[in-house]
Each structure stands twice: as structure tokens, then as C-alpha cells.
Coordinates of C-alpha atoms and ligand atoms in Angstrom, one line a residue:
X1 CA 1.5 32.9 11.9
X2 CA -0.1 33.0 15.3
X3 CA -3.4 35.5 15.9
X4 CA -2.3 38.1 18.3
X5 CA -3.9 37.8 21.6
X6 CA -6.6 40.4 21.6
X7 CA -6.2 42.9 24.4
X8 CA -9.0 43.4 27.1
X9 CA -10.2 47.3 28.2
X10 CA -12.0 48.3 31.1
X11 CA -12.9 51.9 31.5
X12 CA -12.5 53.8 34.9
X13 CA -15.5 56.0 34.5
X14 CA -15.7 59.5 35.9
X15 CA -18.4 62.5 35.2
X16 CA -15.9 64.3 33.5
X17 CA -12.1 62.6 33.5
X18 CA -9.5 61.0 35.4
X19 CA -7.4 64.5 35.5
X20 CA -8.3 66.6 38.4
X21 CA -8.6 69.5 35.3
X22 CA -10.8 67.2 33.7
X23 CA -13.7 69.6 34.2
X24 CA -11.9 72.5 33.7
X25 CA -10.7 72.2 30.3
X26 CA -14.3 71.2 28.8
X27 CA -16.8 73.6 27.8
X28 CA -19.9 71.6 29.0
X29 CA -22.8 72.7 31.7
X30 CA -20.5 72.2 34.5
X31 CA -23.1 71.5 36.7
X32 CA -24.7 69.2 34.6
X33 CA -22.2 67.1 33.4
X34 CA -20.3 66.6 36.8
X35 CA -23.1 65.3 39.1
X36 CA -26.1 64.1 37.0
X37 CA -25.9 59.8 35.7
X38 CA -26.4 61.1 32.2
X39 CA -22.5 61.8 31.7
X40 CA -21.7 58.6 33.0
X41 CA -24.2 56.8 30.5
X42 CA -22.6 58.8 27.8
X43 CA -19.5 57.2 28.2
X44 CA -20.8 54.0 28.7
X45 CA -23.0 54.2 25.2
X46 CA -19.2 55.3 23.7
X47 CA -17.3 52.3 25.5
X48 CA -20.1 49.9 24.0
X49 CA -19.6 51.5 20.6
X50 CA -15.5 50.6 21.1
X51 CA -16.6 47.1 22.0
X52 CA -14.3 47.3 24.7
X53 CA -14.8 44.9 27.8
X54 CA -16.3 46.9 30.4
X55 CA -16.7 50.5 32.4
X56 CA -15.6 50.7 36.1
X57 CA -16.8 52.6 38.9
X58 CA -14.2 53.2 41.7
X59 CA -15.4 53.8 45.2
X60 CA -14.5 55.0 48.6
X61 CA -17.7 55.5 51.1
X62 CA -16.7 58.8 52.0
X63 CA -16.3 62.1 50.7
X64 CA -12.9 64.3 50.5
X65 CA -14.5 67.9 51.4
X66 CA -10.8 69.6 50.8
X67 CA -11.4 68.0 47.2
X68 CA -14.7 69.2 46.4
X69 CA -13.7 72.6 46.5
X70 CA -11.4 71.5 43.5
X71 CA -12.9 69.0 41.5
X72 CA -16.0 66.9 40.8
X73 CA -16.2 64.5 44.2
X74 CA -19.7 62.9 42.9
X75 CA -20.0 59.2 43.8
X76 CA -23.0 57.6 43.6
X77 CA -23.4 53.9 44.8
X78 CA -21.8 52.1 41.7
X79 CA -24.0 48.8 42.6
X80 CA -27.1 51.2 41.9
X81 CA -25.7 53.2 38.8
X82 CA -24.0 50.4 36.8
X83 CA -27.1 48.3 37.5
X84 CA -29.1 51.4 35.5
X85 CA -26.7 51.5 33.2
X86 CA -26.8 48.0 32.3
X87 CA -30.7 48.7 31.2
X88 CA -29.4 51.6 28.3
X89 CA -26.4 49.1 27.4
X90 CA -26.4 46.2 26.0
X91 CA -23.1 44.1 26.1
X92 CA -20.5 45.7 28.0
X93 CA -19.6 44.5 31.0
X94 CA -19.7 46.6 34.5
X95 CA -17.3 46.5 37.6
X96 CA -18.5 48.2 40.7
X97 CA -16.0 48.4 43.6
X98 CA -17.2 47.5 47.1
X99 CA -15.4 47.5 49.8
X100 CA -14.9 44.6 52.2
X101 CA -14.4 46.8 55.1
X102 CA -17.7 48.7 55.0
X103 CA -20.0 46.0 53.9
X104 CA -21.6 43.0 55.4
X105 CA -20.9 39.9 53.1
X106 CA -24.4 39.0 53.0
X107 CA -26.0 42.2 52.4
X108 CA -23.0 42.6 49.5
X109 CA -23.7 38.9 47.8
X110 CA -27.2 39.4 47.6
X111 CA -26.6 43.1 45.7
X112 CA -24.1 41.8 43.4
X113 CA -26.6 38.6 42.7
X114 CA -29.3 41.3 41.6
X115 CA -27.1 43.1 39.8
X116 CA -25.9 40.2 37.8
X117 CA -29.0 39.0 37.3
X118 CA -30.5 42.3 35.9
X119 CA -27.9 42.8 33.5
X120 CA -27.7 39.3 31.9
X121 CA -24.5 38.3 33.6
X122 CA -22.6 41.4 32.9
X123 CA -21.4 42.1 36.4
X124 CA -18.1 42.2 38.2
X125 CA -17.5 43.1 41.9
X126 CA -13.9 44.7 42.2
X127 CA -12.8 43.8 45.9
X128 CA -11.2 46.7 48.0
X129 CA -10.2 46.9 51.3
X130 CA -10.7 51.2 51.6
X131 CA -7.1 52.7 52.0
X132 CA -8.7 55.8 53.1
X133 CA -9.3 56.0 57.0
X134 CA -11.9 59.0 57.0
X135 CA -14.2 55.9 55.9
X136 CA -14.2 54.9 59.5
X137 CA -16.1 57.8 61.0
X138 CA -19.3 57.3 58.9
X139 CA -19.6 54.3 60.2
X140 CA -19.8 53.9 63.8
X141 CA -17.0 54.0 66.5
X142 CA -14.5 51.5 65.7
X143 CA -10.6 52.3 63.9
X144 CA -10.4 52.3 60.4
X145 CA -8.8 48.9 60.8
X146 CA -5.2 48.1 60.0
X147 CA -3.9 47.7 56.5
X148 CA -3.1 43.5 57.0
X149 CA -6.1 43.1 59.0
X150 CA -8.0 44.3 56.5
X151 CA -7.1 41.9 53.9
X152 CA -7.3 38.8 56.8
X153 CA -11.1 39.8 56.8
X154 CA -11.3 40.6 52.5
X155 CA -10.1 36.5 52.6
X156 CA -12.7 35.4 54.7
X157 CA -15.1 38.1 53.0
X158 CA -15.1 36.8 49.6
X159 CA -15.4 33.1 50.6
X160 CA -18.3 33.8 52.1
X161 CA -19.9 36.2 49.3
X162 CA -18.9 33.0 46.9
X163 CA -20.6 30.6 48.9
X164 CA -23.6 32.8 49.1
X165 CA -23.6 32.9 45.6
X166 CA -23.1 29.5 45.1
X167 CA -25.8 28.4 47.5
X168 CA -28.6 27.6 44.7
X169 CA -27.7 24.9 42.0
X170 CA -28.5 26.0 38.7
X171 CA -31.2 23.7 37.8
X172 CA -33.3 24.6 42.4
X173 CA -36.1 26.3 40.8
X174 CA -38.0 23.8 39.1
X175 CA -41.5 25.5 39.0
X176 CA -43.5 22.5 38.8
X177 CA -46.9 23.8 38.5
X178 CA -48.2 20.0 38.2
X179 CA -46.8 19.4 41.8
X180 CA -47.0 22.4 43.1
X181 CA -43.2 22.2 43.7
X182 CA -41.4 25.2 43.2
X183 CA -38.4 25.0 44.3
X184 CA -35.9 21.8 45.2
X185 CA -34.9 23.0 48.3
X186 CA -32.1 20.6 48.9
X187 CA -30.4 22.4 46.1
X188 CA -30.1 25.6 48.0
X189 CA -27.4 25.1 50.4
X190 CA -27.0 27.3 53.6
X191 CA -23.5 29.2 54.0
X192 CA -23.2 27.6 57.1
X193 CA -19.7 29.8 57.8
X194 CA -18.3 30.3 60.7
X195 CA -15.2 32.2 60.6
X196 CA -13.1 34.4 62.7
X197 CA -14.6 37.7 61.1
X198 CA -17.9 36.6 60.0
X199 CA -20.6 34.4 60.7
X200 CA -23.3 34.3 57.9
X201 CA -25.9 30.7 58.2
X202 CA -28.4 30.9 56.0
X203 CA -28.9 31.1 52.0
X204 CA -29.4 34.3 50.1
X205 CA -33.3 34.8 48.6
X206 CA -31.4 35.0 45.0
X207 CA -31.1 31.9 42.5
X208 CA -27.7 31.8 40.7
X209 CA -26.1 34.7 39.5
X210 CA -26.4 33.9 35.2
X211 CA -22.3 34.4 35.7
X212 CA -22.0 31.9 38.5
X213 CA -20.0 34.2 39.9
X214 CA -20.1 37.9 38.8
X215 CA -16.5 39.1 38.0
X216 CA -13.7 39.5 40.7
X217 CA -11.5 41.6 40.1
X218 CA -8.8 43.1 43.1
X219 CA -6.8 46.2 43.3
X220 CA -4.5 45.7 45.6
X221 CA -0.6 45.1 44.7
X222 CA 0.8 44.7 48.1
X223 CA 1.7 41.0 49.5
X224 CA -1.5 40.5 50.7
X225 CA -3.3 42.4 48.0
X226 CA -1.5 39.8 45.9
X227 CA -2.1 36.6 47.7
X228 CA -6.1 37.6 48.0
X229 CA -6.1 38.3 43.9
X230 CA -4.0 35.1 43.5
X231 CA -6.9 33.0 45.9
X232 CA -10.3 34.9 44.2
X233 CA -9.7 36.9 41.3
X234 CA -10.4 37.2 37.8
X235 CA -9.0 40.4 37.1
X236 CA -6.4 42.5 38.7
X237 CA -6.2 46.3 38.4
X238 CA -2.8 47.8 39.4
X239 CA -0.3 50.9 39.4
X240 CA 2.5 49.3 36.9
X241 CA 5.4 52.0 35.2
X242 CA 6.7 49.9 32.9
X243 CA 6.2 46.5 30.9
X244 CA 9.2 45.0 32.9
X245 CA 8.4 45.9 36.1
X246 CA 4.3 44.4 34.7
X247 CA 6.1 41.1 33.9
X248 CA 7.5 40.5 37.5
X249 CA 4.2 41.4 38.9
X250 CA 2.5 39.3 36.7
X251 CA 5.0 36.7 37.6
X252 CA 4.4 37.1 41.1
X253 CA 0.5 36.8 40.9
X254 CA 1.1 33.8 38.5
X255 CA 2.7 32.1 42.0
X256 CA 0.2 33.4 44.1
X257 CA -2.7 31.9 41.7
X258 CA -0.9 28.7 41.7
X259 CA -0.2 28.0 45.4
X260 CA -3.7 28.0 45.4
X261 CA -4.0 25.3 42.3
X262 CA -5.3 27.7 39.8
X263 CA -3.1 27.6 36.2
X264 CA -1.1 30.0 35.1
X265 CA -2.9 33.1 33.4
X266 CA -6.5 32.6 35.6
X267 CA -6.2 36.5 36.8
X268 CA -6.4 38.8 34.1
X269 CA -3.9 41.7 34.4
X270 CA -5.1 45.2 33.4
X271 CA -2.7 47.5 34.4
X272 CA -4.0 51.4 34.9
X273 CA -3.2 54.1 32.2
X274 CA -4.1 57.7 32.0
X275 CA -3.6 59.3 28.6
X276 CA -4.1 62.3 26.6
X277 CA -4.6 61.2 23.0
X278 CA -3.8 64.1 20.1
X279 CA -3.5 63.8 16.2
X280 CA 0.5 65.0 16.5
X281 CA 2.9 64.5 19.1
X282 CA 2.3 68.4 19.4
X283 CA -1.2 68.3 20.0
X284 CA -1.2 65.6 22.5
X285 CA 1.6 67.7 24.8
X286 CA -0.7 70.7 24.5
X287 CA -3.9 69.1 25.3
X288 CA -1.8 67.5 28.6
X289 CA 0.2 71.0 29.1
X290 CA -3.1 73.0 29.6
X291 CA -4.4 69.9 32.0
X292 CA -1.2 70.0 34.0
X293 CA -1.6 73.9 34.1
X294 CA -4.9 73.6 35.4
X295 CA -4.0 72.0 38.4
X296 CA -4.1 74.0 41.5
X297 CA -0.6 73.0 43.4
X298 CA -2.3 73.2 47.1
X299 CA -4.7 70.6 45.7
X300 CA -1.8 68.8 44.3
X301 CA 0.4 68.1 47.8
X302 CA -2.9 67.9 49.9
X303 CA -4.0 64.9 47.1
X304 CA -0.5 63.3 47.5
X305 CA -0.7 63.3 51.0
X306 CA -4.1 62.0 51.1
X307 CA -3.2 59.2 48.8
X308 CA -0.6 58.1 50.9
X309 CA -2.7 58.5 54.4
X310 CA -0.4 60.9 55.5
X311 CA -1.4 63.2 57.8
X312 CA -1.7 67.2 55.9
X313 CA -1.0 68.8 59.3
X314 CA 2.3 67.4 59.8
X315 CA 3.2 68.5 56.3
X316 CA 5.1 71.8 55.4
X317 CA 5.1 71.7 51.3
X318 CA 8.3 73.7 51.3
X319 CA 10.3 71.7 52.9
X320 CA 11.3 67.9 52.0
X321 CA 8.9 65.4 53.8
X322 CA 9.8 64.4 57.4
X323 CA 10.1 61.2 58.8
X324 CA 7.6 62.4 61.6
X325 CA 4.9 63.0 58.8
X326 CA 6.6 59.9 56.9
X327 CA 5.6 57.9 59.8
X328 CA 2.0 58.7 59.6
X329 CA 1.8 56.7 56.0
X330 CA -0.6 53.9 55.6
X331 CA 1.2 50.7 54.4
X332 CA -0.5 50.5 50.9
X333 CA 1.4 49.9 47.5
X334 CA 0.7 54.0 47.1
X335 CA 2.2 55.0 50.3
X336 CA 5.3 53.2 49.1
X337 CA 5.7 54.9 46.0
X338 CA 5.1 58.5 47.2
X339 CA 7.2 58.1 50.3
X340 CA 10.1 56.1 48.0
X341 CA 9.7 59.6 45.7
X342 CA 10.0 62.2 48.5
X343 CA 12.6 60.2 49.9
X344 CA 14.9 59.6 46.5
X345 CA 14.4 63.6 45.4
X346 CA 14.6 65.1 48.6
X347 CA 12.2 68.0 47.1
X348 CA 9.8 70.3 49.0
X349 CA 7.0 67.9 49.2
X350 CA 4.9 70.4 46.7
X351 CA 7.4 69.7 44.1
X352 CA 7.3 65.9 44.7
X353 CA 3.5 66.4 44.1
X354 CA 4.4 67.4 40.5
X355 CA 6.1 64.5 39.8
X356 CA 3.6 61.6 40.8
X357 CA 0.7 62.2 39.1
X358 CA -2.0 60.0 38.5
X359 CA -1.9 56.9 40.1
X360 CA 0.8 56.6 42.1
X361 CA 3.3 54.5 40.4
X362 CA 0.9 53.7 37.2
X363 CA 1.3 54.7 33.4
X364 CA 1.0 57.8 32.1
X365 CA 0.6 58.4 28.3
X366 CA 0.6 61.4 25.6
X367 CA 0.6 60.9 22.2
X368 CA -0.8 59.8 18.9
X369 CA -3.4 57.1 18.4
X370 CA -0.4 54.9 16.6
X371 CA 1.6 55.3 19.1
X372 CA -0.9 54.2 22.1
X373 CA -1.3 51.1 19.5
X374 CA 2.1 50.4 19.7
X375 CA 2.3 50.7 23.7
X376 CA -0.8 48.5 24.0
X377 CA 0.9 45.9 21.4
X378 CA 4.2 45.8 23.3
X379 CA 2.6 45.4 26.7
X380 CA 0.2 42.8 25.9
X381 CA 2.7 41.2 23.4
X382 CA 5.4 40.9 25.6
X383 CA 2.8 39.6 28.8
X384 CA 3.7 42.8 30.4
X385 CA -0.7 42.7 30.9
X386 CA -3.7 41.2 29.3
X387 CA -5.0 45.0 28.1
X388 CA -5.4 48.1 30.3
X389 CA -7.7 49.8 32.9
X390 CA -8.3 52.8 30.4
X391 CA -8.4 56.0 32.9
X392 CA -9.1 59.1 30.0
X393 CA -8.1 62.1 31.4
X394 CA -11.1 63.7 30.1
X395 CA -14.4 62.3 29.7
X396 CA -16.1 62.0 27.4
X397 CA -14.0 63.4 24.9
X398 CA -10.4 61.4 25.5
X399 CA -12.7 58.1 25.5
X400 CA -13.8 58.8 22.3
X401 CA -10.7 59.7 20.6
X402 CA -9.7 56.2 21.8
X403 CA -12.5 54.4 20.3
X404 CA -12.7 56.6 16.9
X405 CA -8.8 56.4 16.3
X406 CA -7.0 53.8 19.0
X407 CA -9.7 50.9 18.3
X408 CA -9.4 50.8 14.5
X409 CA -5.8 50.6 14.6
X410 CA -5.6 47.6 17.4
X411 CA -8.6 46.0 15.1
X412 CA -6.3 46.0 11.7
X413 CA -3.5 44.5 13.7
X414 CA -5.6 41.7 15.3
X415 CA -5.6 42.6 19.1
X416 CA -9.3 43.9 19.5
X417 CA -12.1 42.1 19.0
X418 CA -14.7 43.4 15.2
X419 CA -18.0 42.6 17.5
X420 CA -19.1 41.0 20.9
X421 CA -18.9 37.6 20.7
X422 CA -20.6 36.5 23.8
X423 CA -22.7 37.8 26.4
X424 CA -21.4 37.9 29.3
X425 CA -18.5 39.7 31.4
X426 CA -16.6 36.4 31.7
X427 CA -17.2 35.7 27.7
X428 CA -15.7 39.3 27.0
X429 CA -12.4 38.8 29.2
X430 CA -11.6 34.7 27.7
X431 CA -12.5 33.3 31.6
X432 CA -13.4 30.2 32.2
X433 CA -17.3 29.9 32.8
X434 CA -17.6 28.9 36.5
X435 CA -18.5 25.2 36.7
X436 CA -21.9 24.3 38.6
X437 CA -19.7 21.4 40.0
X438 CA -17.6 23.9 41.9
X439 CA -20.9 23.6 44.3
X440 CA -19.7 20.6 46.1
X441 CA -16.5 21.6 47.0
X442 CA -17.3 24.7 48.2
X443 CA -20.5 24.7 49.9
X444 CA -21.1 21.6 52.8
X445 CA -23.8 19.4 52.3
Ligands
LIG1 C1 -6.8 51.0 39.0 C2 -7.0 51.0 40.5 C3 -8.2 51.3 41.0 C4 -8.5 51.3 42.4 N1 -9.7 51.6 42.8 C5 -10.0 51.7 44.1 C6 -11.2 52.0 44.6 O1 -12.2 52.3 43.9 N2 -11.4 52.1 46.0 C7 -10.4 51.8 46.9 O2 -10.7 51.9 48.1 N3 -9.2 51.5 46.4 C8 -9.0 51.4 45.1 N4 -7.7 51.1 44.6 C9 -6.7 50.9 45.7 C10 -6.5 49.4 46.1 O3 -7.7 48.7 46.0 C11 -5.9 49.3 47.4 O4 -6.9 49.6 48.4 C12 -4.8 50.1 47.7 O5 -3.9 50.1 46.6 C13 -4.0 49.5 48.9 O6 -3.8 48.2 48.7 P1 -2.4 47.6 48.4 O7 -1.4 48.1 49.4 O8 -2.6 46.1 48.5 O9 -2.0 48.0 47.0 C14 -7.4 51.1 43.3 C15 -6.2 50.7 42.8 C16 -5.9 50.7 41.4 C17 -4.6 50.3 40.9

């Protein structure tokens, strides 16, 4: 009989929960456990004790003031926090998102170089282009660029972050002391790029990240969300209802990875699920009844709207979304699925905002811990994904029932892994180290 595959976990970490009641149904310091570090190192200590792959930080540089009067709306710099976090951890891996928009590529390679390096190789960079457009105004005068031009400059982003990266062969610093030679300098190539977006000459001050390359993951699911994961990535996180519907998109990055000559399963496909985990059926719908009840409904339509980039002034909740305010939309994977909702129900757009939850268009899950072993079985059994982004509706406690009650079931049936058997972020997801001879071809003499 063949081994199941084991399944790969990454876990979107919040202070206190994916929910927007997250905070609300816990009886924590409030204040404490939604903006201090310590809640997210909690979480982290529990992820490493589930052996699951890695934590994730997502990221937008801006704050959401119409949110913070709701919910938690801390977000430190997840280069800086995952980097501390690495010191208290020991194996699990840790994806910060960084946006390609707001960042220079240089400044970017040379963080994510530290990072990897003070954490042993543990690091992964998960490439977003920022949907949201109030990013734009906190940083200078210029447009929050358009949805397709923003990917055209992710492209030429990440090649250049990769050279940079790949600019010092492993074996540049000799350290010679008998000749006084430190360094080989003709093994530290330049980036010598020169692109339509960017133009970045020199060599970063940082040896060779122990990963090669830190992780790359994407999170985009659009067409050119999916040709930039099918050119760079490692690891794809995406919104994905069901295991047919994960299939075709699999089978469409699949293509995309291979027009650009990589084989077939290269990207990693970890598909985002929320979930409320309970001892009985009964349980579980409580627990999610009293987080759904929790929810204020203004901060439900003004979330939905802002998810999709729709503009809250042109929206009356009572009445079904116009095509004026339709209009306003950002063309992201979300927008599509909210607008496709308001459109195919008709409702007052605060009743929509009931229905789409969550990430727009992703899984949601209540139940018992066999049955989340059964849905993580089928999924990764049937190639619907290669494991999940884990998003616990409340944190810590949800991420714990996972690893006390989920993790031994998956172990007995063969898909989760009894210890860490490497060190690395690459060893924990089954990628392919990054070969030093990948050098030549990308970097010019
Ligand atoms: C699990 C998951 C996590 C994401 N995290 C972020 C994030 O931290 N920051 C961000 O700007 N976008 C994030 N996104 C959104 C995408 O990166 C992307 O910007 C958005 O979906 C629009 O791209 P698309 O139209 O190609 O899907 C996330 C998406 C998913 C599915």
C-alpha cells in the first residue's frame, strides 16, 4: 500500500483569531493579548508543538481606522516579529508578507536575507501586490497603481530580489586569515538589472541566504496572480470553496509552472480555511453561533465593501448593490466573488455581507476533530491542495484544539509528519533545495 502524502500547515497568525469576534468571545486581558508580541509567540510555541510547517503574518501597510473601532487592527512589521519569533522557536518555519508595491526590491532582498539567516533558513517571503488603495497615501503622491500593473512590476520585483539573493556563491567568503583574503570577490555578482520598473546595480552586503532562497509563496489567484506564482513560487495561498473547484486551480497553476519549465507539483498549494473545532457537531455550531452573533452587521458590509475596494459612500446596505458602486470594484479574485454574490442574490448589500464571510470565496469549517481529518484527507487525497493555510477563528484557543485533537488523528492515518525531519522551511514543505548552479543562469557574469 502507498504512504499517504503528508499534508503541509501554515498558520495565519493573529493576536487573538481570524473571526472579527475573535477577541470578543475570549476572556483574556483584552488589552494585553491583542496588541503586545507575546500572544503571537504563544501561538507560535503551540504551532511548533503541532509540528506543523509554519506561522504566517499577513500584511497591508496601512491601517483600516473604521476597523479598529471593531476589532484588533495591530500589525507589526512581520519581517521584524517573525525574525524575534524565530529566536523563542526552534523549527517552524515563518512567512512574512511584503508587498511589492510598497517596497524597494533591494532594501526587501537584503531584509529577507537577514531574516533567513537569523533563523537558520526558516524564512519565506509571501509576495503581494496590496489590494487595498488607502496604502497609497502613506506613501507619497502617486495612485495606488492599477491591479495588472501591479503584478507587471511584482514580475520584475522578484527577479530582482532573487538575483540579489543569489549574488554571493555559497563557498565567497573564504576567510583566509593566511592571505588575508576574506572574501572571493568574483563570486559576488552585481544584479546588474535594468528593467522597466527597476534598476538595482550593485550586490547586497549579505552572503547567501542558508535557504538559497527563503520561501516564495504568492496569494494571488487572478490570471496574473497565477502566471507570477506559476514563474516564482513555492507556495501558493488562495480562497478555494471546494476540492473540485481546488483541482482546476491547481490544474491551472500546474500550466502556468510549466510554461515556464518547472514540473508539475513545484508550487505547493495551501488553500485557506477558517474553522471552529468542537467535541460534537453541537458544540462546534455553538462555539461559531456565539462568533457569528458577535459580529456587529455595520462592520460586516463596511468589511465587505472594503475587501472588494468598493467605495462605502456609494453603498446603501438596504438596498441590492448598484452597478454605480459595482463599478468602483478593484479587479482582484475577491472583488469577483463579492460582486458575483450581490449580483446572484440580489440582497440588500448588508444581507450579502452575512453570506461571505471569511475570505471571500475560501473554506469555511465547523465541526469535530474527525471530521476536519476527514476534510483535510479528502482534499489532499484527492490533489484538491498539498495541506491548508490554517486561519483559527480564535487564537490561541482554536489552534490548540487543532494540534491537541486534529494532529493526532492525521498522525494515525499517515498524513502528518511524528517530528521535524529537517531544518529548514524548504525541508518542512518536500521543496527542492535551490541548486548553487542556478547562479549562472540567473545572474550575468
Ligand atoms: C490566504 C490569503 C492571504 C492573503 N494575505 C494577503 C496579505 O497579507 N496582504 C495582501 O495585500 N493581500 C493578501 N492576500 C490577497 C492577495 O495577495 C491578492 O492581493 C489579492 O487577492 C488580489 O490578487 P488576485 O486578484 O490576484 O487574487 C491574501 C490572499 C489569501 C488567499
Amino acid at each position: 500500500m502507498t504512504q499517504p502524502r503528508h499534508a503541509h500547515f501554515t498558520v495565519f497568525l493573529t493576536q487573538s483569531g481570524y473571526h472579527e469576534s475573535g477577541w470578543l468571545v475570549q476572556d483574556d486581558d483584552a488589552v494585553a493579548a491583542t496588541s503586545s508580541i507575546d500572544s503571537l509567540a504563544r501561538s507560535t510555541a503551540i504551532a511548533e508543538r503541532g509540528l506543523l510547517d509554519a506561522v504566517f503574518l499577513a500584511d497591508s501597510p496601512s491601517i483600516e481606522l473604521f476597523r479598529a473601532q471593531y476589532f484588533p487592527q495591530v500589525r507589526f512589521d512581520p519581517v521584524t516579529v517573525l525574525t524575534a519569533l524565530g529566536q523563542h522557536s526552534r523549527h517552524i518555519g515563518l512567512f512574512a508578507t511584503a508587498s511589492t508595491t510598497y517596497n524597494a526590491p533591494y532594501e526587501l532582498a537584503r531584509r529577507f536575507a537577514t531574516a533567513d539567516h537569523a533563523t537558520g533558513g526558516r524564512f519565506g517571503w509571501n509576495v503581494v501586490t496590496t489590494g487595498n488603495a488607502n496604502a497609497a497615501a502613506n506613501f507619497g503622491s502617486d495612485p495606488h497603481p492599477q491591479h495588472d500593473d501591479r503584478y507587471a512590476r511584482a514580475v520584475e520585483f522578484v527577479e530582482v530580489v532573487r538575483r540579489l539573493w543569489d549574488g554571493w556563491e555559497d563557498d565567497a567568503v573564504v576567510g583566509d586569515r593566511a592571505s588575508g583574503r576574506w572574501a572571493d570577490i568574483a563570486k559576488i555578482h552585481p544584479a546588474e538589472f535594468h528593467g522597466d520598473f527597476y534598476d538595482v546595480t550593485g550586490a547586497l552586503p549579505v552572503p547567501r541566504p542558508p535557504q538559497g532562497r527563503p520561501v516564495l509563496a504568492q496569494a494571488g489567484s487572478s490570471e496574473a496572480g497565477i502566471d507570477l506564482a506559476g514563474r516564482t513560487a513555492d507556495v501558493v495561498f488562495t480562497p478555494q470553496a471546494d476540492v473540485d473547484a481546488a483541482r482546476a486551480f491547481r490544474a491551472r497553476i500546474d500550466a502556468a509552472a510549466a510554461s515556464y519549465g518547472r514540473p508539475a507539483g513545484s508550487v505547493k498549494i495551501l488553500p485557506g480555511i477558517a474553522f471552529v473545532i468542537g467535541s460534537t457537531e453541537a458544540e462546534a455550531a455553538e462555539r461559531r453561533r456565539a462568533l457569528e452573533e458577535s459580529a456587529d452587521p455595520e462592520l460586516r458590509w463596511r468589511m465587505l465593501a472594503h475587501n472588494a475596494g468598493l467605495d462605502p459612500a456609494l453603498i446603501d446596505p438596504d438596498q441590492p448593490l448598484s452597478e454605480e458602486a459595482a463599478a468602483t470594484a478593484e479587479a482582484s479574485t475577491f472583488a469577483q466573488v463579492i460582486i458575483g454574490r450581490a449580483r446572484e442574490t440580489n440582497l440588500p448589500f448588508r444581507e450579502v455581507a452575512q453570506l461571505v464571510t471569511g475570505l471571500p470565496g475560501g473554506l469555511e469549517f465547523t465541526g469535530t476533530p474527525e471530521q476536519f481529518a476527514d476534510l483535510i484527507e479528502e482534499w489532499v487525497t484527492r490533489g484538491g491542495s498539498d495541506g491548508f493555510t490554517l486561519q483559527p477563528t480564535t487564537l490561541p484557543d482554536s489552534l490548540e484544539l487543532f494540534v491537541e485533537h486534529v494532529v493526532p488523528i492525521l498522525q494515525t492515518r499517515g498524513l502528518h509528519r511524528t517530528e521535524y525531519a529537517g531544518t529548514t522551511l524548504r525541508d518542512h514543505l518536500g521543496l527542492a533545495p535551490v541548486p548553487a548552479s542556478d547562479l549562472g543562469s540567473v545572474v550575468p557574469a
